[in-house]
Coordinates of C-alpha atoms in Angstrom, one line a residue:
Chain A
M140 CA -12.2 -21.4 17.8
K141 CA -15.4 -19.4 17.3
K142 CA -13.2 -16.1 17.3
L143 CA -10.8 -17.2 14.6
L144 CA -14.0 -18.9 12.9
K145 CA -15.4 -15.3 12.6
T146 CA -12.6 -13.4 11.8
I147 CA -11.8 -15.7 9.2
L148 CA -15.2 -14.7 8.2
Q149 CA -15.4 -10.9 8.3
I150 CA -12.1 -11.0 6.5
I151 CA -14.1 -13.1 3.1
A152 CA -16.5 -10.0 4.0
F153 CA -14.0 -7.3 3.4
I154 CA -12.3 -9.5 0.2
G155 CA -16.5 -9.8 -1.5
I156 CA -17.2 -5.9 -0.7
A157 CA -12.9 -5.3 -2.4
Q158 CA -14.4 -7.4 -5.3
I159 CA -17.9 -6.7 -5.7
S160 CA -15.7 -2.0 -5.0
D161 CA -13.7 -3.3 -8.4
V162 CA -16.8 -4.4 -10.9
I163 CA -18.6 -1.2 -9.9
V164 CA -15.4 1.3 -10.9
Q165 CA -14.9 -1.2 -14.2
W166 CA -18.5 -1.1 -15.4
A167 CA -18.9 2.7 -14.8
H168 CA -15.4 3.5 -16.0
L169 CA -14.6 5.6 -12.2
P170 CA -11.6 7.7 -12.0
I171 CA -10.4 6.2 -8.6
S172 CA -9.6 2.8 -7.1
G173 CA -11.8 0.2 -5.9
S174 CA -10.5 0.5 -1.9
I175 CA -12.1 4.4 -2.1
V176 CA -15.5 2.7 -3.6
G177 CA -14.9 0.2 -0.9
I178 CA -14.2 2.2 1.9
A179 CA -17.4 4.8 0.6
I180 CA -19.6 1.8 0.4
T181 CA -18.6 -0.2 3.7
F182 CA -18.7 3.2 5.6
A183 CA -22.1 4.6 4.3
L184 CA -24.0 0.5 4.8
L185 CA -21.8 1.6 8.8
Q186 CA -23.4 4.7 9.1
L187 CA -26.7 4.1 7.8
K188 CA -26.7 1.6 10.4
V189 CA -27.4 -1.8 7.3
I190 CA -24.7 -3.1 9.4
R191 CA -23.4 -3.1 12.9
V192 CA -19.7 -2.7 13.1
E193 CA -19.3 -6.0 15.2
W194 CA -20.1 -7.6 12.4
L195 CA -16.6 -6.3 10.9
E196 CA -14.6 -5.4 14.2
S197 CA -12.0 -8.0 14.4
G198 CA -11.2 -9.1 10.6
S199 CA -10.6 -5.2 9.8
K200 CA -8.6 -5.5 13.3
W201 CA -6.4 -8.2 11.3
L202 CA -6.8 -6.6 8.3
I203 CA -4.8 -3.5 8.9
G204 CA -2.5 -5.1 11.2
E205 CA -0.7 -7.3 8.5
M206 CA -0.7 -4.2 6.6
L207 CA 2.3 -4.6 6.1
L208 CA 3.1 -8.0 5.1
F209 CA 0.3 -7.4 2.0
F210 CA 2.7 -5.0 0.8
I211 CA 6.3 -7.1 0.1
P212 CA 5.8 -8.9 -2.8
A213 CA 5.2 -5.3 -4.3
I214 CA 9.0 -4.2 -3.0
V215 CA 10.2 -7.0 -3.8
G216 CA 9.2 -6.6 -7.7
I217 CA 11.8 -3.9 -8.1
I218 CA 14.5 -6.6 -9.3
N219 CA 12.5 -5.9 -12.1
Y220 CA 14.2 -2.7 -12.1
R221 CA 17.6 -3.0 -11.9
S222 CA 19.1 -1.7 -14.8
L223 CA 16.3 2.0 -13.5
V224 CA 17.9 1.3 -10.3
L225 CA 21.4 1.8 -11.6
H226 CA 21.3 4.0 -13.8
S227 CA 18.8 6.7 -11.8
G228 CA 18.6 5.0 -8.6
L229 CA 20.3 7.4 -6.1
W230 CA 19.2 10.4 -7.3
I231 CA 15.3 9.0 -7.9
T232 CA 16.0 8.1 -3.7
I233 CA 17.4 11.1 -3.0
T234 CA 14.5 13.4 -4.7
I235 CA 12.0 11.1 -2.7
I236 CA 14.1 11.5 0.1
C237 CA 13.6 15.1 0.6
S238 CA 10.0 15.4 -0.9
T239 CA 8.7 13.2 1.6
I240 CA 10.6 15.3 3.9
A241 CA 9.1 18.6 2.8
V242 CA 5.4 17.0 3.0
M243 CA 5.6 15.6 6.7
L244 CA 6.6 18.6 7.9
C245 CA 4.6 20.9 5.7
A246 CA 1.3 18.6 6.9
G247 CA 2.3 18.2 10.6
L248 CA 3.2 21.0 11.1
V249 CA 0.2 23.1 9.6
V250 CA -2.0 20.5 11.7
Q251 CA 0.3 21.1 14.7
R252 CA -0.5 24.7 14.3
L253 CA -3.7 25.3 13.4
G254 CA -5.2 22.5 15.6
R255 CA -3.5 24.8 18.5
R256 CA -5.7 27.6 17.8
N257 CA -8.5 25.6 17.8
K258 CA -7.8 23.7 20.5
E259 CA -7.5 20.0 19.1
V260 CA -10.1 17.6 20.2
V261 CA -8.4 14.7 20.8
S262 CA -11.1 11.8 22.4
Chain B
M226 CA 3.4 -25.8 -6.8
E227 CA 7.0 -23.4 -5.8
G228 CA 4.5 -19.8 -6.3
L229 CA 2.9 -22.1 -3.0
F230 CA 6.3 -22.4 -1.2
W231 CA 7.5 -18.5 -2.1
L232 CA 3.9 -17.8 -0.3
V233 CA 5.2 -19.6 2.5
C234 CA 8.5 -18.4 2.6
T235 CA 7.2 -14.0 2.8
I236 CA 5.1 -15.5 5.7
A237 CA 7.8 -17.1 8.1
V238 CA 10.3 -14.0 7.3
Y239 CA 7.7 -11.2 8.2
W240 CA 7.0 -13.7 10.9
G241 CA 10.3 -13.2 12.0
A242 CA 11.2 -9.8 11.2
K243 CA 7.8 -9.2 13.4
R244 CA 9.1 -10.8 16.0
L245 CA 12.2 -9.6 15.8
Y246 CA 11.1 -5.8 15.7
R247 CA 8.6 -6.6 19.0
R248 CA 12.1 -7.5 20.6
V249 CA 14.2 -5.0 19.0
P250 CA 11.5 -2.3 17.6
K251 CA 14.5 0.0 15.9
V252 CA 13.6 1.9 12.8
Y253 CA 15.6 -0.1 10.8
L254 CA 14.4 -3.0 11.3
T255 CA 10.8 -2.3 10.2
P256 CA 10.0 -5.5 8.7
L257 CA 8.7 -3.8 5.3
L258 CA 12.6 -3.1 4.7
V259 CA 13.8 -6.2 6.4
T260 CA 11.6 -8.7 4.5
P261 CA 12.3 -7.6 1.1
V262 CA 16.2 -7.8 1.8
L263 CA 16.0 -11.3 2.8
I264 CA 13.7 -12.2 0.4
I265 CA 15.5 -10.5 -2.0
A266 CA 18.4 -12.3 -1.2
L267 CA 16.9 -15.4 -1.2
I268 CA 15.4 -14.5 -4.6
E269 CA 18.5 -14.1 -5.9
I270 CA 20.9 -17.3 -4.7
G271 CA 17.9 -19.7 -6.0
G272 CA 18.4 -18.0 -9.2
V273 CA 14.5 -17.8 -8.9
S274 CA 12.7 -15.4 -11.4
F275 CA 9.9 -12.6 -9.6
D276 CA 7.4 -14.2 -11.7
T277 CA 7.5 -17.8 -10.1
Y278 CA 7.6 -15.2 -6.8
D279 CA 4.6 -13.3 -7.8
S280 CA 2.6 -16.2 -8.4
G281 CA 1.8 -17.5 -5.0
S282 CA 3.5 -14.5 -3.2
G283 CA 1.1 -12.1 -5.5
Y284 CA -1.7 -13.9 -2.8
L285 CA -1.1 -11.3 -0.6
T286 CA -0.6 -7.9 -2.6
K287 CA -4.2 -8.8 -3.4
L288 CA -5.3 -7.8 0.0
V289 CA -3.7 -4.4 0.4
E290 CA -7.6 -4.0 -0.6
P291 CA -9.5 -5.2 1.2
A292 CA -7.1 -4.0 4.1
T293 CA -7.8 -0.4 2.8
I294 CA -11.4 -0.8 2.9
A295 CA -11.6 -2.1 6.1
L296 CA -10.0 1.3 7.0
A297 CA -14.2 2.3 7.2
V298 CA -14.7 0.9 10.1
T299 CA -11.6 2.8 12.3
L300 CA -13.4 5.8 10.5
Y301 CA -16.6 5.1 11.6
K302 CA -15.1 4.9 15.0
H303 CA -13.2 8.4 15.1
L304 CA -16.1 9.8 13.7
D305 CA -16.6 12.7 16.2
V306 CA -12.6 13.6 16.1
L307 CA -12.4 13.8 12.4
K308 CA -15.6 16.5 11.9
K309 CA -14.1 18.8 15.2
N310 CA -10.4 18.1 13.3
A311 CA -12.1 19.0 10.1
V312 CA -10.4 22.1 8.9
A313 CA -6.8 21.9 9.6
I314 CA -6.8 18.0 8.7
C315 CA -8.3 19.2 5.0
S316 CA -6.0 22.0 5.4
G317 CA -2.5 19.5 6.7
V318 CA -3.6 17.8 3.5
I319 CA -3.7 20.1 0.9
C320 CA -0.2 21.8 1.8
G321 CA 1.2 18.7 1.8
A322 CA 0.0 16.9 -1.9
V323 CA 0.6 20.3 -3.9
V324 CA 4.6 20.0 -1.9
S325 CA 5.0 16.3 -3.0
I326 CA 3.9 17.2 -6.4
V327 CA 6.0 20.2 -6.3
T328 CA 9.0 19.2 -5.1
S329 CA 9.4 15.8 -6.8
V330 CA 9.3 17.8 -10.2
E331 CA 12.0 21.0 -9.2
M332 CA 14.1 18.2 -7.5
S333 CA 14.1 15.6 -10.5
H334 CA 14.8 18.5 -12.4
L335 CA 17.7 19.5 -10.9
F336 CA 19.1 16.1 -10.6
G337 CA 18.4 15.8 -14.8
L338 CA 16.4 12.8 -14.6
G339 CA 14.7 12.3 -17.4
T340 CA 10.5 13.8 -18.4
A341 CA 9.2 10.2 -18.1
I342 CA 11.1 9.8 -14.5
T343 CA 9.7 13.1 -13.6
D344 CA 6.3 12.3 -14.3
S345 CA 6.6 9.5 -12.6
L346 CA 7.6 10.7 -9.7
A347 CA 5.0 13.3 -9.2
P348 CA 2.4 11.8 -7.8
R349 CA 3.7 9.0 -5.9
S350 CA 2.8 10.4 -2.4
A351 CA -1.2 8.5 -3.0
T352 CA -2.3 5.3 -3.0
T353 CA -0.3 3.3 -5.7
P354 CA -4.2 3.0 -8.0
I355 CA -4.3 6.7 -7.7
A356 CA -0.5 7.3 -8.5
I357 CA -0.6 5.3 -11.7
A358 CA -3.6 6.3 -13.0
V359 CA -2.5 10.0 -12.2
S360 CA 0.8 8.9 -13.9
R361 CA -0.1 7.7 -16.6
S362 CA -2.6 10.9 -17.9
I363 CA 0.0 12.9 -17.3
G364 CA 3.1 10.9 -19.2
G365 CA 4.8 8.8 -16.9
V366 CA 5.7 5.4 -17.3
P367 CA 3.1 3.7 -14.9
T368 CA 5.6 1.1 -13.5
I369 CA 8.2 3.4 -12.4
T370 CA 5.2 5.1 -10.8
A371 CA 4.2 1.9 -8.8
V372 CA 8.3 1.4 -7.6
A373 CA 8.6 4.9 -6.6
T374 CA 5.3 4.8 -4.4
M375 CA 5.8 2.1 -2.8
I376 CA 9.6 3.9 -2.5
T377 CA 7.9 6.6 -1.2
G378 CA 6.0 4.7 1.4
L379 CA 9.0 2.8 3.4
L380 CA 11.5 6.1 3.6
G381 CA 8.5 7.7 5.5
L382 CA 7.5 4.4 7.9
V383 CA 11.4 4.7 8.4
M384 CA 12.3 9.0 8.1
G385 CA 8.1 9.8 10.2
P386 CA 9.5 9.0 13.8
Y387 CA 12.0 10.6 13.5
L388 CA 10.2 13.8 12.3
V389 CA 7.9 12.6 14.4
K390 CA 10.2 13.7 17.5
W391 CA 12.7 15.9 16.4
F392 CA 10.0 18.6 15.5
N393 CA 8.1 17.4 18.5
I394 CA 4.6 17.0 17.1
R395 CA 2.7 15.3 19.5
S396 CA -1.2 15.8 18.2
S397 CA -2.7 12.6 17.3
V398 CA -4.0 14.4 14.3
A399 CA -0.9 15.9 13.1
R400 CA 0.7 12.4 12.8
G401 CA -1.9 11.2 11.3
V402 CA -2.0 13.7 8.7
L403 CA 1.4 13.9 8.3
F404 CA 1.5 9.9 7.9
G405 CA -1.0 9.6 5.6
T406 CA -0.5 12.7 3.6
S407 CA 3.4 11.3 2.7
A408 CA 3.1 7.8 3.2
H409 CA -0.1 6.4 2.0
S410 CA -1.2 2.9 3.6
A411 CA 2.2 1.8 5.0
G412 CA 2.2 5.6 6.9
I413 CA -0.7 4.3 7.8
S414 CA 0.6 1.5 9.6
K415 CA 3.0 3.3 11.7
A416 CA 0.7 5.9 12.4
L417 CA -0.9 2.9 14.1
E418 CA 1.9 2.4 16.1
Y419 CA 1.1 5.3 17.9
D420 CA -3.2 5.2 18.4
A421 CA -6.1 4.3 16.7
V422 CA -6.5 8.0 16.4
S423 CA -3.3 8.6 14.3
G424 CA -4.5 5.8 12.5
S425 CA -8.0 6.5 10.8
V426 CA -6.7 9.8 10.2
A427 CA -3.7 8.8 8.5
G428 CA -6.5 6.7 6.6
I429 CA -8.4 10.2 6.5
A430 CA -5.3 11.8 5.1
M431 CA -4.6 9.3 2.9
M432 CA -8.0 9.1 0.8
L433 CA -7.6 13.1 0.5
T434 CA -4.0 12.8 -0.3
A435 CA -5.8 10.8 -3.2
F436 CA -9.0 13.2 -4.2
I437 CA -5.9 16.3 -4.8
T438 CA -3.5 14.6 -6.2
L439 CA -6.0 12.9 -8.8
A440 CA -7.7 16.2 -8.9
V441 CA -4.5 18.7 -8.9
A442 CA -1.5 17.0 -10.7
P443 CA -2.6 17.3 -14.4
W444 CA -2.9 21.1 -13.1
L445 CA 0.2 21.9 -11.1
M446 CA 2.2 19.6 -13.9
S447 CA 1.1 21.7 -16.8
W448 CA 2.2 25.0 -14.7
I449 CA 5.6 24.0 -13.5

């Protein structure tokens, strides 16, 4: 019960950081998203030992673990683009499939190749 | 009130899909694919508009940002791995981000998709808010970009594990870059299924991809 309460409080803390980040982005007219500002702020606070990692850990674990759920409504939103899907959907999908395969192979193989040469370190 | 029903419904279907996936871990049964298909079917049967659906379920979308920020904790915990592999990670992400833009544009031209769609597809490897910002600046349609970015995440999630297997990508760092560069947050969730290092590297890769797309896309688009 205590653990559940702790997780909920930590999730609320992350929501708070997100809101603050959005305000900063709007106020300073930054060309980047609130999530990147939020990551930077949280990371800096952890790195500077202002906050301890235990204060955010279980909330972070839950949010990341259930991330897929948060994308569902956006995907369902595709029903608003019926005509686009009917007209160009097939070609758009083929483009995305081929391009994504190219990106994955390029990124993955470059890192694997470089890692092997430099004796990549994985803890 | 109806919105609340759809919120509960989405969570319930997701929960069921997740349990199914745990029992039968086939790629095509991934909750990110099964849940929207079932929800769309329910919406169609019920004759409900997306706005009604989103009035309740939209609260879930609001959690994407806090969840992304939560990656800072993962990042902090795996800082040493990232530092030691900084050159490899950066090289992989730069190659991936550039390939993403170039291949999207070239293939769209090949298939005769109009300029608006082409420009909308170019930044789709970046995380949604960045992709939309870039799309707007190069003349794309933000809504098409949003949908294309979601499809990219979904396809990346489904195809990634096969590519990892076929091309024998064994290093956690390489897997992380593969998923984070190509499929943003959706990729991170998949990378986390391998191990924590893959997940945090994927987080880094997603951020770098966002920065590079933001910096390079407008310039690259004037060349190709």
